[in-house]
Coordinates of C-alpha atoms and ligand atoms in Angstrom, one line a residue:
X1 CA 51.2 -153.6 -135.0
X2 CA 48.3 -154.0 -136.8
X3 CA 45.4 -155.0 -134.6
X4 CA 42.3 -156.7 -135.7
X5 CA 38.4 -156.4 -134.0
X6 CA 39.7 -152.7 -132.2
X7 CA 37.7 -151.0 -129.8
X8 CA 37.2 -147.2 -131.1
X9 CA 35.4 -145.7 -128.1
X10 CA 38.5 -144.2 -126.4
X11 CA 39.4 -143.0 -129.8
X12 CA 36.4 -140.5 -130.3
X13 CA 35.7 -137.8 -128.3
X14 CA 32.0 -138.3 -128.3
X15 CA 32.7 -141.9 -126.8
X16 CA 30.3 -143.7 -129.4
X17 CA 31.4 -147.3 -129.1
X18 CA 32.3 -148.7 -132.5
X19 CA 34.8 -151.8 -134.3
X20 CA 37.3 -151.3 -136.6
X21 CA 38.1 -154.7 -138.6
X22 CA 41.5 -153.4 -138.4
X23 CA 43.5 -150.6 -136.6
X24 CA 47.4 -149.6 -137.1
X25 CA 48.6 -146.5 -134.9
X26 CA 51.6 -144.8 -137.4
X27 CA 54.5 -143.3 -136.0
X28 CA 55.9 -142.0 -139.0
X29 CA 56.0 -141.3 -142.5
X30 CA 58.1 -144.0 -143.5
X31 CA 55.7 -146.3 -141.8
X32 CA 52.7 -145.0 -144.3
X33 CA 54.6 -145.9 -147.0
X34 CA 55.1 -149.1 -146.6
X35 CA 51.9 -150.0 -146.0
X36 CA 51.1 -149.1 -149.6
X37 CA 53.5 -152.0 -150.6
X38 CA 51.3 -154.4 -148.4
X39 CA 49.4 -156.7 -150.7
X40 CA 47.4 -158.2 -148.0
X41 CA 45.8 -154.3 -147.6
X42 CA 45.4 -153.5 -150.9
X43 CA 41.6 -152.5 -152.2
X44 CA 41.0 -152.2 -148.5
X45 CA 38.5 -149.2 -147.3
X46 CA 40.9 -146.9 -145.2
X47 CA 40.0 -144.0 -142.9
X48 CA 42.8 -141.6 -141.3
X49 CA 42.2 -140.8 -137.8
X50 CA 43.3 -138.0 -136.0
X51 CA 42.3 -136.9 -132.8
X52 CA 38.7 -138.3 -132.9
X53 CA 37.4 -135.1 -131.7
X54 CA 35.5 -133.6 -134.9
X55 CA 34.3 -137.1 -135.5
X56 CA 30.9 -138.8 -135.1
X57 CA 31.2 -142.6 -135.5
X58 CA 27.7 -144.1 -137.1
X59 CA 29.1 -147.6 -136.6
X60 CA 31.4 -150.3 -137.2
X61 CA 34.0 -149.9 -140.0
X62 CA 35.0 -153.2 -141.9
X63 CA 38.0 -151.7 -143.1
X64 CA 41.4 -150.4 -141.6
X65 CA 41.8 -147.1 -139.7
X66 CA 44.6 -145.4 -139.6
X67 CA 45.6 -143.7 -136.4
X68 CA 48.4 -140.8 -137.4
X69 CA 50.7 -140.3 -134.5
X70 CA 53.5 -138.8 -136.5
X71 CA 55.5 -136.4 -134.1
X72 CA 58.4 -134.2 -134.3
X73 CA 58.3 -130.1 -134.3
X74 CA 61.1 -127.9 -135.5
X75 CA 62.0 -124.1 -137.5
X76 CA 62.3 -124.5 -140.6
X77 CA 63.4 -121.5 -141.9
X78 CA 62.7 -117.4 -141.9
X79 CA 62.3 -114.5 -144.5
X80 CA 61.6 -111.4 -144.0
X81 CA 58.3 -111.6 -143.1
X82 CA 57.9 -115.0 -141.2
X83 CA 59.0 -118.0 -139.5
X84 CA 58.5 -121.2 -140.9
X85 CA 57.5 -123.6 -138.4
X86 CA 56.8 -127.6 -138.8
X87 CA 55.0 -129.8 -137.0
X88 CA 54.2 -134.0 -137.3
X89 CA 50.5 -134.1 -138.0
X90 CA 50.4 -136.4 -134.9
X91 CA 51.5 -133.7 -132.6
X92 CA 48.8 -132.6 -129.9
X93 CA 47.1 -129.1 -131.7
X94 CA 47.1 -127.6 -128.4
X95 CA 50.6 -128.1 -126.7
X96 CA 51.8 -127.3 -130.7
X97 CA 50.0 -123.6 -130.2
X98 CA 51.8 -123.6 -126.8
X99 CA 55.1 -124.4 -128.0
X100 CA 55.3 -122.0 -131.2
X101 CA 54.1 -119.2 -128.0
X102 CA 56.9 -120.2 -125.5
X103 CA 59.1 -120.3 -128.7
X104 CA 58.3 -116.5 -129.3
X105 CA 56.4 -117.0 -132.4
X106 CA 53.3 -115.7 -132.2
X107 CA 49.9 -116.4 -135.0
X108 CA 48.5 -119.4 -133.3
X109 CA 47.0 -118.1 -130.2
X110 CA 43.6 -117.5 -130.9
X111 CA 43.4 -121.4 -132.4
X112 CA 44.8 -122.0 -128.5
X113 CA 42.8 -125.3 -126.4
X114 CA 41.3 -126.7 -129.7
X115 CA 40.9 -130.3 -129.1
X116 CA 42.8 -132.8 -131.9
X117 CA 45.8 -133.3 -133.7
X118 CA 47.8 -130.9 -135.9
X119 CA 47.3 -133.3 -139.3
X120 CA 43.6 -133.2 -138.0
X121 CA 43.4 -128.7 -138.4
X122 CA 43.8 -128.1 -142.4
X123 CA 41.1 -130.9 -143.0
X124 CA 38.3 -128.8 -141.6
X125 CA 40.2 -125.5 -141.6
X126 CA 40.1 -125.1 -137.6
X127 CA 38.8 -121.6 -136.9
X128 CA 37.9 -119.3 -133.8
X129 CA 37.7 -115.9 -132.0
X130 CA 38.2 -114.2 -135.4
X131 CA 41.1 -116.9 -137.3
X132 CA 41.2 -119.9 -139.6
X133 CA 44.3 -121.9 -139.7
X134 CA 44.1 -121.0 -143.1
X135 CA 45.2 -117.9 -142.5
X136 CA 48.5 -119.4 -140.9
X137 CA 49.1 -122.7 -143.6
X138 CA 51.9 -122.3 -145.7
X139 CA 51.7 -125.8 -147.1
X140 CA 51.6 -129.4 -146.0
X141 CA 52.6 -132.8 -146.7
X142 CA 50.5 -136.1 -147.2
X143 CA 51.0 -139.5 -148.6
X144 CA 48.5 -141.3 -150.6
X145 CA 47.9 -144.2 -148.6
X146 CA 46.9 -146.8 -151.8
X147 CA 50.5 -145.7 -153.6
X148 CA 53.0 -144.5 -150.6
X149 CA 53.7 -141.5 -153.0
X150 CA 54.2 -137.9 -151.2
X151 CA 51.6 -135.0 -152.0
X152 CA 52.9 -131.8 -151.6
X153 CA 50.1 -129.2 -151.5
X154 CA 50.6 -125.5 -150.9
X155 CA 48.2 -123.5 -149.1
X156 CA 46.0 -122.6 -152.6
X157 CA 46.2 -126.1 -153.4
X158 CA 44.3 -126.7 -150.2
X159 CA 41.4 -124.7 -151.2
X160 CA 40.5 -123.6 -148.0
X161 CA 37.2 -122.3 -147.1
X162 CA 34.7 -122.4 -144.1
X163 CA 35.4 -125.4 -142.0
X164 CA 36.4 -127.2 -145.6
X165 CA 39.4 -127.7 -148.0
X166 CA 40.4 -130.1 -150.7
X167 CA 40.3 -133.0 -148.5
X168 CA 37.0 -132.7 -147.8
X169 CA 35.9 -131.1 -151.1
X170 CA 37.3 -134.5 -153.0
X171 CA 36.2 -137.2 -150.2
X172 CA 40.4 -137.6 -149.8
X173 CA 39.8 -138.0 -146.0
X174 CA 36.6 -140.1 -145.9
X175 CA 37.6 -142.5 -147.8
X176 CA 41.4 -142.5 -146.4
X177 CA 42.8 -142.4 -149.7
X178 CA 45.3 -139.2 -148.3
X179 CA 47.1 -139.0 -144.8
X180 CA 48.6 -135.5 -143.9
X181 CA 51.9 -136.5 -142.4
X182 CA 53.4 -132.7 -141.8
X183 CA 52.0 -129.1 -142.0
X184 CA 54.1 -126.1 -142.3
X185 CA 53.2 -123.0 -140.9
X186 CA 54.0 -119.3 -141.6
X187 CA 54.1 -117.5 -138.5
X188 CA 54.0 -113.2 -138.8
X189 CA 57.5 -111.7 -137.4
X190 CA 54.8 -108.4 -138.1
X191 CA 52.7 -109.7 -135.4
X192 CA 49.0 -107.8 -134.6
X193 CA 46.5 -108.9 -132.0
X194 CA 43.5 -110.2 -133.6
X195 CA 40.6 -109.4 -130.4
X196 CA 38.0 -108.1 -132.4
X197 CA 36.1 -111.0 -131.9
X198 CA 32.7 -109.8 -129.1
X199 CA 34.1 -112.7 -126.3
X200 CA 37.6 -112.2 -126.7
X201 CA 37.3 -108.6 -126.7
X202 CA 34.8 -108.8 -123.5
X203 CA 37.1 -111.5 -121.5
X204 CA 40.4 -109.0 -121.9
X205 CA 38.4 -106.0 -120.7
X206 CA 38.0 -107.8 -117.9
X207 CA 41.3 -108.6 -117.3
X208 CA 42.2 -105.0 -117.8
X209 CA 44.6 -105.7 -120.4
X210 CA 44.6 -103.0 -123.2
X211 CA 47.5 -104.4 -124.9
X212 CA 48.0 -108.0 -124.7
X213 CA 50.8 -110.1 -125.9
X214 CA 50.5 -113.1 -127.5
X215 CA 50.1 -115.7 -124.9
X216 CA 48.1 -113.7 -123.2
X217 CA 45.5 -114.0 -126.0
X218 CA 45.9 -117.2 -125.7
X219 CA 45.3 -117.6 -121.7
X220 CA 41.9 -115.4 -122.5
X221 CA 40.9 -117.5 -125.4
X222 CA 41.3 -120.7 -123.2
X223 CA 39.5 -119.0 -120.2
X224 CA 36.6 -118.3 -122.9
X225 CA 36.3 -122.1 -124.5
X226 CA 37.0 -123.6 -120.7
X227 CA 33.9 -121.2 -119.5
X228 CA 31.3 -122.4 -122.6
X229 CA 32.6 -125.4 -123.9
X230 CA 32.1 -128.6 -121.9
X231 CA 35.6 -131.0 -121.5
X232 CA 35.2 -134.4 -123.9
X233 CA 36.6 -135.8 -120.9
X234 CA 34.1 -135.4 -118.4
X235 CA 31.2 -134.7 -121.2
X236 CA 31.5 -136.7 -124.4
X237 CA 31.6 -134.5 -127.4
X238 CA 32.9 -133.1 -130.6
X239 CA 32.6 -129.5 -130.1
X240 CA 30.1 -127.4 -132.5
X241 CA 28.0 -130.0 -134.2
X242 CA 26.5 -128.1 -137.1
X243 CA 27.7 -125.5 -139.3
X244 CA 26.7 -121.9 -138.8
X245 CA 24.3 -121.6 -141.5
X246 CA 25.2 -119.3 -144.8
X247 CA 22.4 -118.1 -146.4
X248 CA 21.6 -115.4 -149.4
X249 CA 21.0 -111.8 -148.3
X250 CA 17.0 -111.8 -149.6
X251 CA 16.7 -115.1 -146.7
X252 CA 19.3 -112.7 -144.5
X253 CA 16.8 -109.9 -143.9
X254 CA 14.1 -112.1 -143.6
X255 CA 15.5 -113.3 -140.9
X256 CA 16.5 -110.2 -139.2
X257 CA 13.4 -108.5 -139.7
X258 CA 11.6 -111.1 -137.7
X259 CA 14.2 -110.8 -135.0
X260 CA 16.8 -107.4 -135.3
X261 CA 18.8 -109.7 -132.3
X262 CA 19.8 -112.3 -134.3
X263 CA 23.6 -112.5 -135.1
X264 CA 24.3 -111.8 -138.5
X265 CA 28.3 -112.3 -140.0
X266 CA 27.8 -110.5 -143.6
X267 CA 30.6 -112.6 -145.9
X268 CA 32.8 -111.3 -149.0
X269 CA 30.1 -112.8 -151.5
X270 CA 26.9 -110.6 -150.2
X271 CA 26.0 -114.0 -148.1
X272 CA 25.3 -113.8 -144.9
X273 CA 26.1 -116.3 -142.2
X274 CA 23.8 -116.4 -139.3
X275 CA 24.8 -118.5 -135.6
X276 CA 23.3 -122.0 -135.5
X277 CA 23.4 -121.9 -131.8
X278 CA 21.5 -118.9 -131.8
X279 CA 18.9 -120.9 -133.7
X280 CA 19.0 -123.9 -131.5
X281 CA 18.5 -122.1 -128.6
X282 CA 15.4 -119.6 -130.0
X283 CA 14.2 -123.0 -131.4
X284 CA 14.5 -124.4 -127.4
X285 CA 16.8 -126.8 -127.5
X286 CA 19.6 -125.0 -125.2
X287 CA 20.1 -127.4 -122.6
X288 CA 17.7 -130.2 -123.8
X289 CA 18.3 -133.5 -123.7
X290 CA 16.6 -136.6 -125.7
X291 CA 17.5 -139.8 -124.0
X292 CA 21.5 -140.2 -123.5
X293 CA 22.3 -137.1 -125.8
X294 CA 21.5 -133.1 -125.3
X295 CA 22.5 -130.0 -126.3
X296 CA 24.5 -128.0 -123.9
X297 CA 23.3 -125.5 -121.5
X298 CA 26.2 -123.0 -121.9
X299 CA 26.4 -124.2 -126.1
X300 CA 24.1 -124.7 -127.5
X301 CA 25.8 -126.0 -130.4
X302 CA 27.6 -128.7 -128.7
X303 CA 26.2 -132.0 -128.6
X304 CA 26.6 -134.0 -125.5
X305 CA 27.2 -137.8 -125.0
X306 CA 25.6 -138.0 -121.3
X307 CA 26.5 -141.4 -120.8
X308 CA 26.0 -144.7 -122.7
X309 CA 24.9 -142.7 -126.4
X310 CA 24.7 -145.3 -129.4
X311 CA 25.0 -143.4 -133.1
X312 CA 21.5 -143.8 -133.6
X313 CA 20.6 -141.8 -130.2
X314 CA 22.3 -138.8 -131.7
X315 CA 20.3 -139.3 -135.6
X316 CA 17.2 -138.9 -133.5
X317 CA 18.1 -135.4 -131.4
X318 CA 20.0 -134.4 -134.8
X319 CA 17.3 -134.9 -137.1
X320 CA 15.3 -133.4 -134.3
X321 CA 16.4 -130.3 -134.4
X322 CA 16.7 -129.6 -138.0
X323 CA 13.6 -130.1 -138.6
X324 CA 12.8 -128.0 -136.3
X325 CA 15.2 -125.5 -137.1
X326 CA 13.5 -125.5 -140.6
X327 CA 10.5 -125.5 -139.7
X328 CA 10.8 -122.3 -137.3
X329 CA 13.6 -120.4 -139.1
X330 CA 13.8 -121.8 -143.2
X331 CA 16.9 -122.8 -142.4
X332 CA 18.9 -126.0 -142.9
X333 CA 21.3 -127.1 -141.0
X334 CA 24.5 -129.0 -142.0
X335 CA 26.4 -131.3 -139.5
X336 CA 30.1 -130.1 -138.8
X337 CA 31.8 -133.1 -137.5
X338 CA 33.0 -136.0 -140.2
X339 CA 30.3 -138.8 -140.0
X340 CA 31.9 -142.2 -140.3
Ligands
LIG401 N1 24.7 -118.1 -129.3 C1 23.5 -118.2 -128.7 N2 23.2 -119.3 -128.0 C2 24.1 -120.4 -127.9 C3 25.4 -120.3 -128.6 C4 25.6 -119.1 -129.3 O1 22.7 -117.3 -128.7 O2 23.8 -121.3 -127.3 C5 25.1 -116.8 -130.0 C6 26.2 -116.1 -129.3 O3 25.6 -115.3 -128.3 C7 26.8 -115.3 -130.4 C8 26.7 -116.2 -131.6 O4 25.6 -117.1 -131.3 O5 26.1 -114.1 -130.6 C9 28.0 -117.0 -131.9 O6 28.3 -117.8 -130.7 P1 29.8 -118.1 -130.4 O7 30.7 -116.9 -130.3 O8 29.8 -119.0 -129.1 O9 30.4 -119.0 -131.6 P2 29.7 -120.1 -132.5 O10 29.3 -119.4 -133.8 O11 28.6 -120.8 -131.7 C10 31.9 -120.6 -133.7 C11 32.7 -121.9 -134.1 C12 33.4 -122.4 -132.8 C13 34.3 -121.4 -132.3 C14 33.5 -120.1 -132.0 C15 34.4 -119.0 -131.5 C16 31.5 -123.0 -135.9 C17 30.6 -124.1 -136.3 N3 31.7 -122.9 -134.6 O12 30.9 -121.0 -132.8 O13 34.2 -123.5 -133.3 O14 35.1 -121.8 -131.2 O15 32.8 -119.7 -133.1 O16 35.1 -118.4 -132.6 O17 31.9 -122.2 -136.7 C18 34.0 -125.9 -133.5 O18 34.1 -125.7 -134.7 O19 34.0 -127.1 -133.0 C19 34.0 -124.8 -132.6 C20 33.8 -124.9 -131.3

């Protein structure tokens, strides 16, 4: 049902309160279709919605959001070398990791307690403890939501790269003009543990376990993010709000001449990406709080709604800190979430 003057404040994980003129939760595909056959929506601004949890809402929308609540999970198929597994971009990302695990297909676990929705990962390329869902994609589906007609993009057409693909490359999700519907995955039957990554590699030497299994990865990587990384539910957020910075590798050893301790991820290209909470916190702002909003005292990368934030509390503390974060370090930082 479409609903008119909606309440978006439940539906953002940072809790910013904010209207949509309209708001239509889709159940499936067929649905998305129509609506492209809808002349009283045509021309109309759309936005696809997700799980609200990567998401920063800078006020009202006068057009029609999109709610994706698409379900359904199944095997689609095997070679040699994988399993091909399915998934409605409006099942939960989480209990979708948790399912391929109990199913005995292992890849997912180190994208394990993500908050959002499966059609929600490929748009920002979800990524931690050492994976991208990149790495996993073996294509997906989406409907343009102005003609009804199916996209089918594989996982080069996505275009994949740090926190990015096409559908942020080409604006297709701000301005709503594609919905992902379905994303397959290809899951390794050659399975190896990815633990490389310093906290992952720390929290299973503390369990003792030399040789973990798949969902065992995944109970560490959990007990990691549930340790650092406050719950939307009881503390508004959307997880890391900035980029880690890249930079060139003249501005790299800068940097690490001025302080040897500062973590430093070399890239493929020469780059060098450097941690934006490290910055935060060197510039001070590791548990600081400005009004309603503050940066986390175990994270400092995660911005936190403390109770009763408006959009414009969070442009003060953001522009805040990147100022001073350029002013201290040369470095700019970029916002991660998707500002509406
Ligand atoms: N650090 C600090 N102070 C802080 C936070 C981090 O000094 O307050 C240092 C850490 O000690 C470490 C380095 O910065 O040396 C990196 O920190 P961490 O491992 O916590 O990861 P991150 O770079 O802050 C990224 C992702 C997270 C992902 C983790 C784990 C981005 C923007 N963030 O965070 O993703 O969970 O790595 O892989 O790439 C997200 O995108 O929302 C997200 C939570």
């Amino acid at each position: 049902m479409l609903l008119k003057d909606f309440d978006l404040t439940t539906r953002n994980t940072l809790a910013l309160p904010a209207r949509a003129a309209l708001y239509l939760e889709v159940g499936s595909r067929e649905r998305l279709e129509a609506l492209a056959c809808d002349l009283s929506l045509k021309g109309l601004r759309r936005f696809v919605l997700g799980g609200g949890s990567n998401l920063v809402l800078t006020g009202d929308f006068d057009g029609l959001v999109l709610h994706i609540a698409i379900p359904g999970r199944r095997c689609t198929g095997e070679d040699a070398d994988h399993w091909y597994v399915s998934a409605g971009a409006g099942e939960n990302w989480n209990d979708f990791v948790r399912w391929t695990l109990d199913k005995g297909w292992p890849g997912l676990e180190n994208l394990a307690q993500i908050p959002g929705s499966v059609g929600a990962a490929p748009v920002q390329n979800i990524g931690a403890y050492g994976l991208e869902v990149a790495d996993r994609i073996a294509g997906l589906t989406a409907i343009d939501t102005h003609t009804g007609n199916p996209l089918r993009l594989s996982r080069a057409d996505c275009r994949f790269a740090y926190r990015s693909s096409v559908f942020k490359q080409e604006g297709w999700h701000l301005d709503g003009r594609t919905a992902i519907v379905e994303v397959t995955f290809a899951l390794p039957k050659r399975w190896t543990p990815l633990t490389a990554y310093a906290e992952l590699a720390a929290e299973l030497d503390a369990r003792k376990n030399a040789a973990p299994n798949a969902r065992e990865i995944a109970e560490a990587v959990a007990a990691v993010r549930r340790r650092k990384l406050p719950d939307p539910a009881t503390h508004p957020n959307a997880g890391s709000f900035f980029q880690n910075p890249t930079v060139d590798a003249e501005k790299a050893a800068e940097l690490t001449a001025r302080d040897p301790t500062m973590p430093s991820y070399p890239q493929a290209d020469g780059r060098v990406k450097h941690a934006a909470g490290w910055l935060i916190e060197r510039a001070g702002w590791k548990g600081k709080r400005l009004g309603c909003v503050g940066f986390h005292e175990k994270q400092a990368l995660v911005l936190v709604n403390y109770g009763g934030a408006r959009a414009s509390d969070l442009a003060a503390l953001t522009h805040a800190v990147q100022a001073d974060v350029k002013e201290k370090f040369g470095v700019d930082l970029i916002p991660e979430p998707v500002l509406l």
